Amino acid sequence: MKDYMRFEASVVPLYSESEEDLWFLYNNGKLVVKSKEDEIHILRRKDLEEFDFNLAHTQCIGALDGYNCFSGEIKDNFRILNEIDTYDLKSLMFLLEEELFSLVAKSLLLLDWEKCHRYCGVCGYHMERKNSKNERALFCPKCGYTTWPRTSPAIIVAITKGDELLLAHNKHFPKGMYSVIAGFVELGETFEQCVKREVYEEVGIKVKNIKYFGSQPWPFPNSMMVGFTAEYLDGEINVDGEEIVHADWFNKDEIPKYKKSKSIGAELIEWFKRTH
Ligand SMILES: [Zn+2]
């Protein structure tokens, strides 16, 4: 399996314990890493022995390249030590390769999930980890309520009209900054319905030929961006004025300023520039 997918998700360790096992540990929401000469290294089991941290909420998340991976929290006795540093998630997105960054996000989400579900939402009793080798869940021993880690899906869509792309300026963006349309999926809605609804609500136009583009976990704080392309069908641009304050069609030579990051939103704009 590790030759097919570098990361293998698992609730229990898949390989025998190694000095090289990876530990994604957090302190006040920041990842604790070894940093040396501008290079960041995820902590290994051998580092833990060296620093003797006081750990809480530790859980196995799977294995990367054949080494077990764990997440957890370093309790309050933590202090910055020689070669040890802390980074927030946003900066790590630019500093780590994609595979490693997704594990950083996953491990933080699992830690937060467990910390936010200490009590049963039905009866208020203490929740416990479900004792299962293949299922990650917390359950209430009193009433049986069970909860699993969740994500909030959102759509993001590049809408084209001939050789033009629809871009919008959100009132929360810096001046002159534009992006494609995005929004959260509502309960009971399909992705395609969400694309139609969000686009209509935000810019007042109808779209057709909605096609899947790709997806990206977006852990700020806990979403899954599902990207689409779509074509203009009907209507005049009419911004909602609440979130979107300006929107327009742009050909590839007129694309305004947009956030060049590893986000799927930037990828959709790059896709348009390549193909139109
Ligand atoms: Zn309960």
PDB file of C-alpha atoms and ligand atoms in Angstrom:
ATOM      1  CA  MET A   1       0.000   0.000   0.000  1.00  0.00           C
ATOM      2  CA  LYS A   2       2.760   2.466   0.843  1.00  0.00           C
ATOM      3  CA  ASP A   3       4.051   2.170  -2.748  1.00  0.00           C
ATOM      4  CA  TYR A   4       0.602   3.207  -3.994  1.00  0.00           C
ATOM      5  CA  MET A   5      -0.247   5.989  -1.530  1.00  0.00           C
ATOM      6  CA  ARG A   6       2.472   7.576   0.576  1.00  0.00           C
ATOM      7  CA  PHE A   7       0.055   8.127   3.430  1.00  0.00           C
ATOM      8  CA  GLU A   8      -2.028   5.261   4.839  1.00  0.00           C
ATOM      9  CA  ALA A   9      -4.748   6.400   7.241  1.00  0.00           C
ATOM     10  CA  SER A  10      -5.175   4.244  10.326  1.00  0.00           C
ATOM     11  CA  VAL A  11      -6.474   4.428  13.902  1.00  0.00           C
ATOM     12  CA  VAL A  12      -3.756   2.045  15.122  1.00  0.00           C
ATOM     13  CA  PRO A  13      -0.025   1.873  14.227  1.00  0.00           C
ATOM     14  CA  LEU A  14       0.517  -0.066  10.977  1.00  0.00           C
ATOM     15  CA  TYR A  15       4.259  -0.633  11.420  1.00  0.00           C
ATOM     16  CA  SER A  16       6.463  -1.590  14.340  1.00  0.00           C
ATOM     17  CA  GLU A  17       7.689   1.294  16.461  1.00  0.00           C
ATOM     18  CA  SER A  18      10.593   3.235  14.963  1.00  0.00           C
ATOM     19  CA  GLU A  19      12.878   6.076  16.010  1.00  0.00           C
ATOM     20  CA  GLU A  20      11.730   7.756  12.784  1.00  0.00           C
ATOM     21  CA  ASP A  21       7.989   7.700  13.565  1.00  0.00           C
ATOM     22  CA  LEU A  22       6.484  11.159  12.977  1.00  0.00           C
ATOM     23  CA  TRP A  23       4.861  13.191  15.749  1.00  0.00           C
ATOM     24  CA  PHE A  24       2.627  16.132  14.804  1.00  0.00           C
ATOM     25  CA  LEU A  25       2.496  17.939  18.128  1.00  0.00           C
ATOM     26  CA  TYR A  26       0.808  21.240  18.913  1.00  0.00           C
ATOM     27  CA  ASN A  27       1.173  23.886  21.564  1.00  0.00           C
ATOM     28  CA  ASN A  28      -1.506  26.598  21.669  1.00  0.00           C
ATOM     29  CA  GLY A  29      -2.654  25.617  18.167  1.00  0.00           C
ATOM     30  CA  LYS A  30       0.827  25.880  16.648  1.00  0.00           C
ATOM     31  CA  LEU A  31       2.849  22.977  15.315  1.00  0.00           C
ATOM     32  CA  VAL A  32       6.030  22.250  17.268  1.00  0.00           C
ATOM     33  CA  VAL A  33       8.897  21.437  14.889  1.00  0.00           C
ATOM     34  CA  LYS A  34      12.636  21.092  14.775  1.00  0.00           C
ATOM     35  CA  SER A  35      14.067  23.945  12.765  1.00  0.00           C
ATOM     36  CA  LYS A  36      17.613  24.217  11.632  1.00  0.00           C
ATOM     37  CA  GLU A  37      19.119  26.576   9.088  1.00  0.00           C
ATOM     38  CA  ASP A  38      15.681  27.587   7.696  1.00  0.00           C
ATOM     39  CA  GLU A  39      14.632  23.968   7.307  1.00  0.00           C
ATOM     40  CA  ILE A  40      11.612  22.635   9.127  1.00  0.00           C
ATOM     41  CA  HIS A  41      11.425  19.040  10.291  1.00  0.00           C
ATOM     42  CA  ILE A  42       8.427  17.301  11.808  1.00  0.00           C
ATOM     43  CA  LEU A  43       9.382  15.832  15.190  1.00  0.00           C
ATOM     44  CA  ARG A  44      10.452  12.176  15.206  1.00  0.00           C
ATOM     45  CA  ARG A  45      10.149   9.708  18.070  1.00  0.00           C
ATOM     46  CA  LYS A  46      13.863  10.105  18.822  1.00  0.00           C
ATOM     47  CA  ASP A  47      13.313  13.873  19.344  1.00  0.00           C
ATOM     48  CA  LEU A  48      10.591  13.173  21.889  1.00  0.00           C
ATOM     49  CA  GLU A  49      12.972  11.090  23.950  1.00  0.00           C
ATOM     50  CA  GLU A  50      15.483  13.914  23.863  1.00  0.00           C
ATOM     51  CA  PHE A  51      13.055  16.661  24.965  1.00  0.00           C
ATOM     52  CA  ASP A  52      10.799  14.730  27.356  1.00  0.00           C
ATOM     53  CA  PHE A  53       7.587  16.649  26.569  1.00  0.00           C
ATOM     54  CA  ASN A  54       4.433  16.294  28.634  1.00  0.00           C
ATOM     55  CA  LEU A  55       1.892  15.003  26.054  1.00  0.00           C
ATOM     56  CA  ALA A  56      -1.917  14.858  25.950  1.00  0.00           C
ATOM     57  CA  HIS A  57      -4.606  13.710  23.468  1.00  0.00           C
ATOM     58  CA  THR A  58      -2.138  11.552  21.549  1.00  0.00           C
ATOM     59  CA  GLN A  59      -3.631   9.435  18.774  1.00  0.00           C
ATOM     60  CA  CYS A  60      -2.347   7.499  15.783  1.00  0.00           C
ATOM     61  CA  ILE A  61      -3.365   9.036  12.445  1.00  0.00           C
ATOM     62  CA  GLY A  62      -1.740   6.497  10.099  1.00  0.00           C
ATOM     63  CA  ALA A  63       1.645   6.079   8.448  1.00  0.00           C
ATOM     64  CA  LEU A  64       3.738   8.085   5.965  1.00  0.00           C
ATOM     65  CA  ASP A  65       6.303   6.283   3.814  1.00  0.00           C
ATOM     66  CA  GLY A  66       6.120   3.353   6.205  1.00  0.00           C
ATOM     67  CA  TYR A  67       6.553   5.346   9.426  1.00  0.00           C
ATOM     68  CA  ASN A  68       3.741   5.617  11.959  1.00  0.00           C
ATOM     69  CA  CYS A  69       2.289   9.112  12.441  1.00  0.00           C
ATOM     70  CA  PHE A  70       0.800  10.466  15.649  1.00  0.00           C
ATOM     71  CA  SER A  71      -0.871  13.679  16.663  1.00  0.00           C
ATOM     72  CA  GLY A  72      -1.157  15.256  20.083  1.00  0.00           C
ATOM     73  CA  GLU A  73      -0.635  18.265  22.262  1.00  0.00           C
ATOM     74  CA  ILE A  74       2.322  19.391  24.350  1.00  0.00           C
ATOM     75  CA  LYS A  75       0.986  20.515  27.717  1.00  0.00           C
ATOM     76  CA  ASP A  76       1.806  23.784  29.430  1.00  0.00           C
ATOM     77  CA  ASN A  77       5.357  22.989  30.528  1.00  0.00           C
ATOM     78  CA  PHE A  78       6.466  23.596  26.948  1.00  0.00           C
ATOM     79  CA  ARG A  79       9.008  26.328  26.274  1.00  0.00           C
ATOM     80  CA  ILE A  80      11.012  27.228  23.208  1.00  0.00           C
ATOM     81  CA  LEU A  81      14.177  25.185  23.272  1.00  0.00           C
ATOM     82  CA  ASN A  82      17.262  25.179  21.149  1.00  0.00           C
ATOM     83  CA  GLU A  83      16.335  23.966  17.603  1.00  0.00           C
ATOM     84  CA  ILE A  84      12.639  23.769  18.547  1.00  0.00           C
ATOM     85  CA  ASP A  85      10.186  26.255  17.099  1.00  0.00           C
ATOM     86  CA  THR A  86       6.427  26.670  16.568  1.00  0.00           C
ATOM     87  CA  TYR A  87       4.523  27.592  13.381  1.00  0.00           C
ATOM     88  CA  ASP A  88       0.874  28.306  12.635  1.00  0.00           C
ATOM     89  CA  LEU A  89      -1.014  26.474   9.928  1.00  0.00           C
ATOM     90  CA  LYS A  90      -1.159  29.382   7.453  1.00  0.00           C
ATOM     91  CA  SER A  91       2.616  29.787   7.304  1.00  0.00           C
ATOM     92  CA  LEU A  92       3.199  26.034   7.091  1.00  0.00           C
ATOM     93  CA  MET A  93       1.096  25.911   3.933  1.00  0.00           C
ATOM     94  CA  PHE A  94       3.920  27.729   2.137  1.00  0.00           C
ATOM     95  CA  LEU A  95       6.792  26.000   3.929  1.00  0.00           C
ATOM     96  CA  LEU A  96       5.889  22.335   3.578  1.00  0.00           C
ATOM     97  CA  GLU A  97       5.297  20.058   0.599  1.00  0.00           C
ATOM     98  CA  GLU A  98       1.626  19.240  -0.061  1.00  0.00           C
ATOM     99  CA  GLU A  99       1.591  15.705   1.366  1.00  0.00           C
ATOM    100  CA  LEU A 100       3.202  16.776   4.621  1.00  0.00           C
ATOM    101  CA  PHE A 101       1.022  19.874   4.918  1.00  0.00           C
ATOM    102  CA  SER A 102      -2.144  17.786   4.562  1.00  0.00           C
ATOM    103  CA  LEU A 103      -0.959  15.626   7.483  1.00  0.00           C
ATOM    104  CA  VAL A 104      -0.278  18.724   9.548  1.00  0.00           C
ATOM    105  CA  ALA A 105      -3.840  19.880   8.855  1.00  0.00           C
ATOM    106  CA  LYS A 106      -5.295  16.428   9.502  1.00  0.00           C
ATOM    107  CA  SER A 107      -3.479  16.015  12.801  1.00  0.00           C
ATOM    108  CA  LEU A 108      -4.592  19.446  14.042  1.00  0.00           C
ATOM    109  CA  LEU A 109      -8.207  18.794  13.003  1.00  0.00           C
ATOM    110  CA  LEU A 110      -8.207  15.454  14.843  1.00  0.00           C
ATOM    111  CA  LEU A 111      -6.745  17.059  17.943  1.00  0.00           C
ATOM    112  CA  ASP A 112      -9.355  19.851  17.883  1.00  0.00           C
ATOM    113  CA  TRP A 113     -12.139  17.361  17.181  1.00  0.00           C
ATOM    114  CA  GLU A 114     -11.288  15.354  20.285  1.00  0.00           C
ATOM    115  CA  LYS A 115     -10.875  18.458  22.465  1.00  0.00           C
ATOM    116  CA  CYS A 116     -14.257  19.850  21.301  1.00  0.00           C
ATOM    117  CA  HIS A 117     -16.125  16.592  21.985  1.00  0.00           C
ATOM    118  CA  ARG A 118     -15.216  15.919  25.581  1.00  0.00           C
ATOM    119  CA  TYR A 119     -18.875  15.834  26.582  1.00  0.00           C
ATOM    120  CA  CYS A 120     -21.875  14.144  25.026  1.00  0.00           C
ATOM    121  CA  GLY A 121     -24.035  16.579  23.009  1.00  0.00           C
ATOM    122  CA  VAL A 122     -27.166  14.610  24.010  1.00  0.00           C
ATOM    123  CA  CYS A 123     -26.776  13.909  27.746  1.00  0.00           C
ATOM    124  CA  GLY A 124     -23.615  15.777  28.802  1.00  0.00           C
ATOM    125  CA  TYR A 125     -21.714  12.684  30.027  1.00  0.00           C
ATOM    126  CA  HIS A 126     -17.939  12.270  29.393  1.00  0.00           C
ATOM    127  CA  MET A 127     -17.213  10.919  25.896  1.00  0.00           C
ATOM    128  CA  GLU A 128     -14.769   8.057  25.368  1.00  0.00           C
ATOM    129  CA  ARG A 129     -12.748   6.875  22.394  1.00  0.00           C
ATOM    130  CA  LYS A 130     -14.396   3.957  20.636  1.00  0.00           C
ATOM    131  CA  ASN A 131     -12.166   0.939  21.067  1.00  0.00           C
ATOM    132  CA  SER A 132     -11.908  -0.024  17.421  1.00  0.00           C
ATOM    133  CA  LYS A 133      -9.017  -0.854  15.125  1.00  0.00           C
ATOM    134  CA  ASN A 134     -10.684   0.501  12.015  1.00  0.00           C
ATOM    135  CA  GLU A 135     -13.021   3.262  13.085  1.00  0.00           C
ATOM    136  CA  ARG A 136     -12.184   6.638  14.641  1.00  0.00           C
ATOM    137  CA  ALA A 137     -15.116   7.711  16.786  1.00  0.00           C
ATOM    138  CA  LEU A 138     -16.009   9.078  20.203  1.00  0.00           C
ATOM    139  CA  PHE A 139     -18.997   7.591  22.001  1.00  0.00           C
ATOM    140  CA  CYS A 140     -21.015   8.260  25.149  1.00  0.00           C
ATOM    141  CA  PRO A 141     -20.976   5.261  27.522  1.00  0.00           C
ATOM    142  CA  LYS A 142     -24.201   6.478  29.134  1.00  0.00           C
ATOM    143  CA  CYS A 143     -26.554   7.034  26.183  1.00  0.00           C
ATOM    144  CA  GLY A 144     -24.590   5.530  23.269  1.00  0.00           C
ATOM    145  CA  TYR A 145     -24.369   8.733  21.170  1.00  0.00           C
ATOM    146  CA  THR A 146     -21.445   8.427  18.758  1.00  0.00           C
ATOM    147  CA  THR A 147     -19.653  11.125  16.791  1.00  0.00           C
ATOM    148  CA  TRP A 148     -17.108  10.972  13.967  1.00  0.00           C
ATOM    149  CA  PRO A 149     -14.675  13.594  12.617  1.00  0.00           C
ATOM    150  CA  ARG A 150     -16.447  15.887  10.153  1.00  0.00           C
ATOM    151  CA  THR A 151     -15.605  18.419   7.512  1.00  0.00           C
ATOM    152  CA  SER A 152     -17.672  21.273   6.010  1.00  0.00           C
ATOM    153  CA  PRO A 153     -17.809  21.084   2.208  1.00  0.00           C
ATOM    154  CA  ALA A 154     -17.683  24.242   0.141  1.00  0.00           C
ATOM    155  CA  ILE A 155     -17.747  24.776  -3.621  1.00  0.00           C
ATOM    156  CA  ILE A 156     -15.448  26.998  -5.659  1.00  0.00           C
ATOM    157  CA  VAL A 157     -16.161  27.584  -9.330  1.00  0.00           C
ATOM    158  CA  ALA A 158     -14.526  29.155 -12.378  1.00  0.00           C
ATOM    159  CA  ILE A 159     -17.288  30.431 -14.715  1.00  0.00           C
ATOM    160  CA  THR A 160     -16.329  31.113 -18.316  1.00  0.00           C
ATOM    161  CA  LYS A 161     -18.137  33.008 -21.071  1.00  0.00           C
ATOM    162  CA  GLY A 162     -16.281  32.481 -24.355  1.00  0.00           C
ATOM    163  CA  ASP A 163     -12.743  33.704 -23.697  1.00  0.00           C
ATOM    164  CA  GLU A 164     -13.659  35.503 -20.465  1.00  0.00           C
ATOM    165  CA  LEU A 165     -13.635  34.469 -16.813  1.00  0.00           C
ATOM    166  CA  LEU A 166     -15.938  35.759 -14.075  1.00  0.00           C
ATOM    167  CA  LEU A 167     -14.023  37.208 -11.124  1.00  0.00           C
ATOM    168  CA  ALA A 168     -15.432  38.923  -8.079  1.00  0.00           C
ATOM    169  CA  HIS A 169     -14.208  41.288  -5.399  1.00  0.00           C
ATOM    170  CA  ASN A 170     -15.349  40.365  -1.891  1.00  0.00           C
ATOM    171  CA  LYS A 171     -15.693  43.207   0.602  1.00  0.00           C
ATOM    172  CA  HIS A 172     -13.252  41.416   2.934  1.00  0.00           C
ATOM    173  CA  PHE A 173     -10.512  41.250   0.261  1.00  0.00           C
ATOM    174  CA  PRO A 174      -7.644  43.751   0.092  1.00  0.00           C
ATOM    175  CA  LYS A 175      -8.229  46.564  -2.430  1.00  0.00           C
ATOM    176  CA  GLY A 176      -8.028  45.427  -6.063  1.00  0.00           C
ATOM    177  CA  MET A 177      -7.994  41.715  -5.184  1.00  0.00           C
ATOM    178  CA  TYR A 178     -10.321  39.336  -7.068  1.00  0.00           C
ATOM    179  CA  SER A 179     -11.208  35.644  -6.979  1.00  0.00           C
ATOM    180  CA  VAL A 180     -13.568  33.049  -8.390  1.00  0.00           C
ATOM    181  CA  ILE A 181     -16.930  32.428  -6.670  1.00  0.00           C
ATOM    182  CA  ALA A 182     -17.046  30.180  -3.570  1.00  0.00           C
ATOM    183  CA  GLY A 183     -19.498  29.274  -0.832  1.00  0.00           C
ATOM    184  CA  PHE A 184     -20.522  26.641   1.683  1.00  0.00           C
ATOM    185  CA  VAL A 185     -22.745  23.697   0.790  1.00  0.00           C
ATOM    186  CA  GLU A 186     -26.055  23.755   2.657  1.00  0.00           C
ATOM    187  CA  LEU A 187     -27.537  20.711   4.358  1.00  0.00           C
ATOM    188  CA  GLY A 188     -29.159  18.327   1.894  1.00  0.00           C
ATOM    189  CA  GLU A 189     -27.764  20.111  -1.166  1.00  0.00           C
ATOM    190  CA  THR A 190     -25.764  18.546  -4.014  1.00  0.00           C
ATOM    191  CA  PHE A 191     -22.522  20.220  -5.112  1.00  0.00           C
ATOM    192  CA  GLU A 192     -24.150  21.098  -8.440  1.00  0.00           C
ATOM    193  CA  GLN A 193     -27.138  22.714  -6.722  1.00  0.00           C
ATOM    194  CA  CYS A 194     -24.748  24.617  -4.494  1.00  0.00           C
ATOM    195  CA  VAL A 195     -22.804  25.938  -7.512  1.00  0.00           C
ATOM    196  CA  LYS A 196     -26.046  27.167  -9.135  1.00  0.00           C
ATOM    197  CA  ARG A 197     -27.350  28.725  -5.906  1.00  0.00           C
ATOM    198  CA  GLU A 198     -24.125  30.442  -4.816  1.00  0.00           C
ATOM    199  CA  VAL A 199     -23.456  31.895  -8.250  1.00  0.00           C
ATOM    200  CA  TYR A 200     -27.042  33.134  -8.576  1.00  0.00           C
ATOM    201  CA  GLU A 201     -27.085  34.600  -5.045  1.00  0.00           C
ATOM    202  CA  GLU A 202     -23.717  36.325  -5.307  1.00  0.00           C
ATOM    203  CA  VAL A 203     -23.634  37.585  -8.889  1.00  0.00           C
ATOM    204  CA  GLY A 204     -27.140  36.968 -10.278  1.00  0.00           C
ATOM    205  CA  ILE A 205     -26.253  34.782 -13.265  1.00  0.00           C
ATOM    206  CA  LYS A 206     -27.192  31.234 -14.326  1.00  0.00           C
ATOM    207  CA  VAL A 207     -24.605  28.605 -15.327  1.00  0.00           C
ATOM    208  CA  LYS A 208     -24.488  25.304 -17.247  1.00  0.00           C
ATOM    209  CA  ASN A 209     -22.042  22.427 -17.913  1.00  0.00           C
ATOM    210  CA  ILE A 210     -20.847  22.210 -14.300  1.00  0.00           C
ATOM    211  CA  LYS A 211     -17.784  19.953 -14.291  1.00  0.00           C
ATOM    212  CA  TYR A 212     -15.645  18.654 -11.451  1.00  0.00           C
ATOM    213  CA  PHE A 213     -12.141  20.167 -11.357  1.00  0.00           C
ATOM    214  CA  GLY A 214     -10.483  18.932  -8.145  1.00  0.00           C
ATOM    215  CA  SER A 215     -10.622  19.182  -4.383  1.00  0.00           C
ATOM    216  CA  GLN A 216      -8.548  20.514  -1.542  1.00  0.00           C
ATOM    217  CA  PRO A 217      -8.900  20.194   2.217  1.00  0.00           C
ATOM    218  CA  TRP A 218      -8.954  23.739   3.555  1.00  0.00           C
ATOM    219  CA  PRO A 219      -8.292  23.600   7.293  1.00  0.00           C
ATOM    220  CA  PHE A 220      -9.057  27.284   8.039  1.00  0.00           C
ATOM    221  CA  PRO A 221     -10.826  26.166  10.148  1.00  0.00           C
ATOM    222  CA  ASN A 222     -12.305  22.933   8.759  1.00  0.00           C
ATOM    223  CA  SER A 223     -13.588  22.834   5.174  1.00  0.00           C
ATOM    224  CA  MET A 224     -13.221  20.801   2.037  1.00  0.00           C
ATOM    225  CA  MET A 225     -13.079  22.936  -1.082  1.00  0.00           C
ATOM    226  CA  VAL A 226     -14.571  21.152  -4.098  1.00  0.00           C
ATOM    227  CA  GLY A 227     -13.630  22.888  -7.325  1.00  0.00           C
ATOM    228  CA  PHE A 228     -15.718  23.102 -10.516  1.00  0.00           C
ATOM    229  CA  THR A 229     -15.694  24.763 -13.883  1.00  0.00           C
ATOM    230  CA  ALA A 230     -18.953  26.015 -15.416  1.00  0.00           C
ATOM    231  CA  GLU A 231     -20.136  27.979 -18.423  1.00  0.00           C
ATOM    232  CA  TYR A 232     -22.296  31.098 -18.532  1.00  0.00           C
ATOM    233  CA  LEU A 233     -25.934  30.368 -19.415  1.00  0.00           C
ATOM    234  CA  ASP A 234     -28.023  33.457 -18.842  1.00  0.00           C
ATOM    235  CA  GLY A 235     -28.432  36.751 -16.967  1.00  0.00           C
ATOM    236  CA  GLU A 236     -26.654  40.012 -16.253  1.00  0.00           C
ATOM    237  CA  ILE A 237     -24.099  40.427 -13.461  1.00  0.00           C
ATOM    238  CA  ASN A 238     -25.881  41.789 -10.419  1.00  0.00           C
ATOM    239  CA  VAL A 239     -23.744  41.553  -7.265  1.00  0.00           C
ATOM    240  CA  ASP A 240     -25.387  40.872  -3.913  1.00  0.00           C
ATOM    241  CA  GLY A 241     -23.649  43.925  -2.385  1.00  0.00           C
ATOM    242  CA  GLU A 242     -23.270  42.094   0.940  1.00  0.00           C
ATOM    243  CA  GLU A 243     -20.321  39.804   0.254  1.00  0.00           C
ATOM    244  CA  ILE A 244     -19.526  40.577  -3.361  1.00  0.00           C
ATOM    245  CA  VAL A 245     -19.216  44.268  -4.109  1.00  0.00           C
ATOM    246  CA  HIS A 246     -17.962  44.034  -7.693  1.00  0.00           C
ATOM    247  CA  ALA A 247     -17.761  41.327 -10.350  1.00  0.00           C
ATOM    248  CA  ASP A 248     -16.916  41.322 -14.032  1.00  0.00           C
ATOM    249  CA  TRP A 249     -15.766  39.258 -16.996  1.00  0.00           C
ATOM    250  CA  PHE A 250     -12.046  39.321 -17.726  1.00  0.00           C
ATOM    251  CA  ASN A 251     -10.046  37.862 -20.622  1.00  0.00           C
ATOM    252  CA  LYS A 252      -6.707  36.275 -19.782  1.00  0.00           C
ATOM    253  CA  ASP A 253      -4.714  39.435 -20.493  1.00  0.00           C
ATOM    254  CA  GLU A 254      -6.862  41.522 -18.152  1.00  0.00           C
ATOM    255  CA  ILE A 255      -6.900  39.263 -15.086  1.00  0.00           C
ATOM    256  CA  PRO A 256      -6.722  41.538 -12.020  1.00  0.00           C
ATOM    257  CA  LYS A 257      -4.701  40.871  -8.887  1.00  0.00           C
ATOM    258  CA  TYR A 258      -5.490  37.521  -7.216  1.00  0.00           C
ATOM    259  CA  LYS A 259      -3.942  35.612  -4.371  1.00  0.00           C
ATOM    260  CA  LYS A 260      -1.190  33.441  -5.837  1.00  0.00           C
ATOM    261  CA  SER A 261      -1.099  30.578  -3.376  1.00  0.00           C
ATOM    262  CA  LYS A 262      -1.388  26.812  -3.367  1.00  0.00           C
ATOM    263  CA  SER A 263      -5.164  27.197  -3.148  1.00  0.00           C
ATOM    264  CA  ILE A 264      -7.576  25.611  -5.584  1.00  0.00           C
ATOM    265  CA  GLY A 265      -8.950  29.124  -6.258  1.00  0.00           C
ATOM    266  CA  ALA A 266      -5.582  30.171  -7.698  1.00  0.00           C
ATOM    267  CA  GLU A 267      -5.364  26.867  -9.592  1.00  0.00           C
ATOM    268  CA  LEU A 268      -8.709  27.557 -11.293  1.00  0.00           C
ATOM    269  CA  ILE A 269      -7.495  30.962 -12.487  1.00  0.00           C
ATOM    270  CA  GLU A 270      -4.225  29.393 -13.719  1.00  0.00           C
ATOM    271  CA  TRP A 271      -6.276  26.746 -15.531  1.00  0.00           C
ATOM    272  CA  PHE A 272      -8.277  29.485 -17.299  1.00  0.00           C
ATOM    273  CA  LYS A 273      -5.106  31.310 -18.344  1.00  0.00           C
ATOM    274  CA  ARG A 274      -3.637  28.098 -19.764  1.00  0.00           C
ATOM    275  CA  THR A 275      -6.721  27.026 -21.694  1.00  0.00           C
ATOM    276  CA  HIS A 276      -8.246  30.264 -23.017  1.00  0.00           C
TER     277      HIS A 276
HETATM  278 ZN    ZN B   1     -24.744  10.759  26.202  1.00  0.00          ZN
END
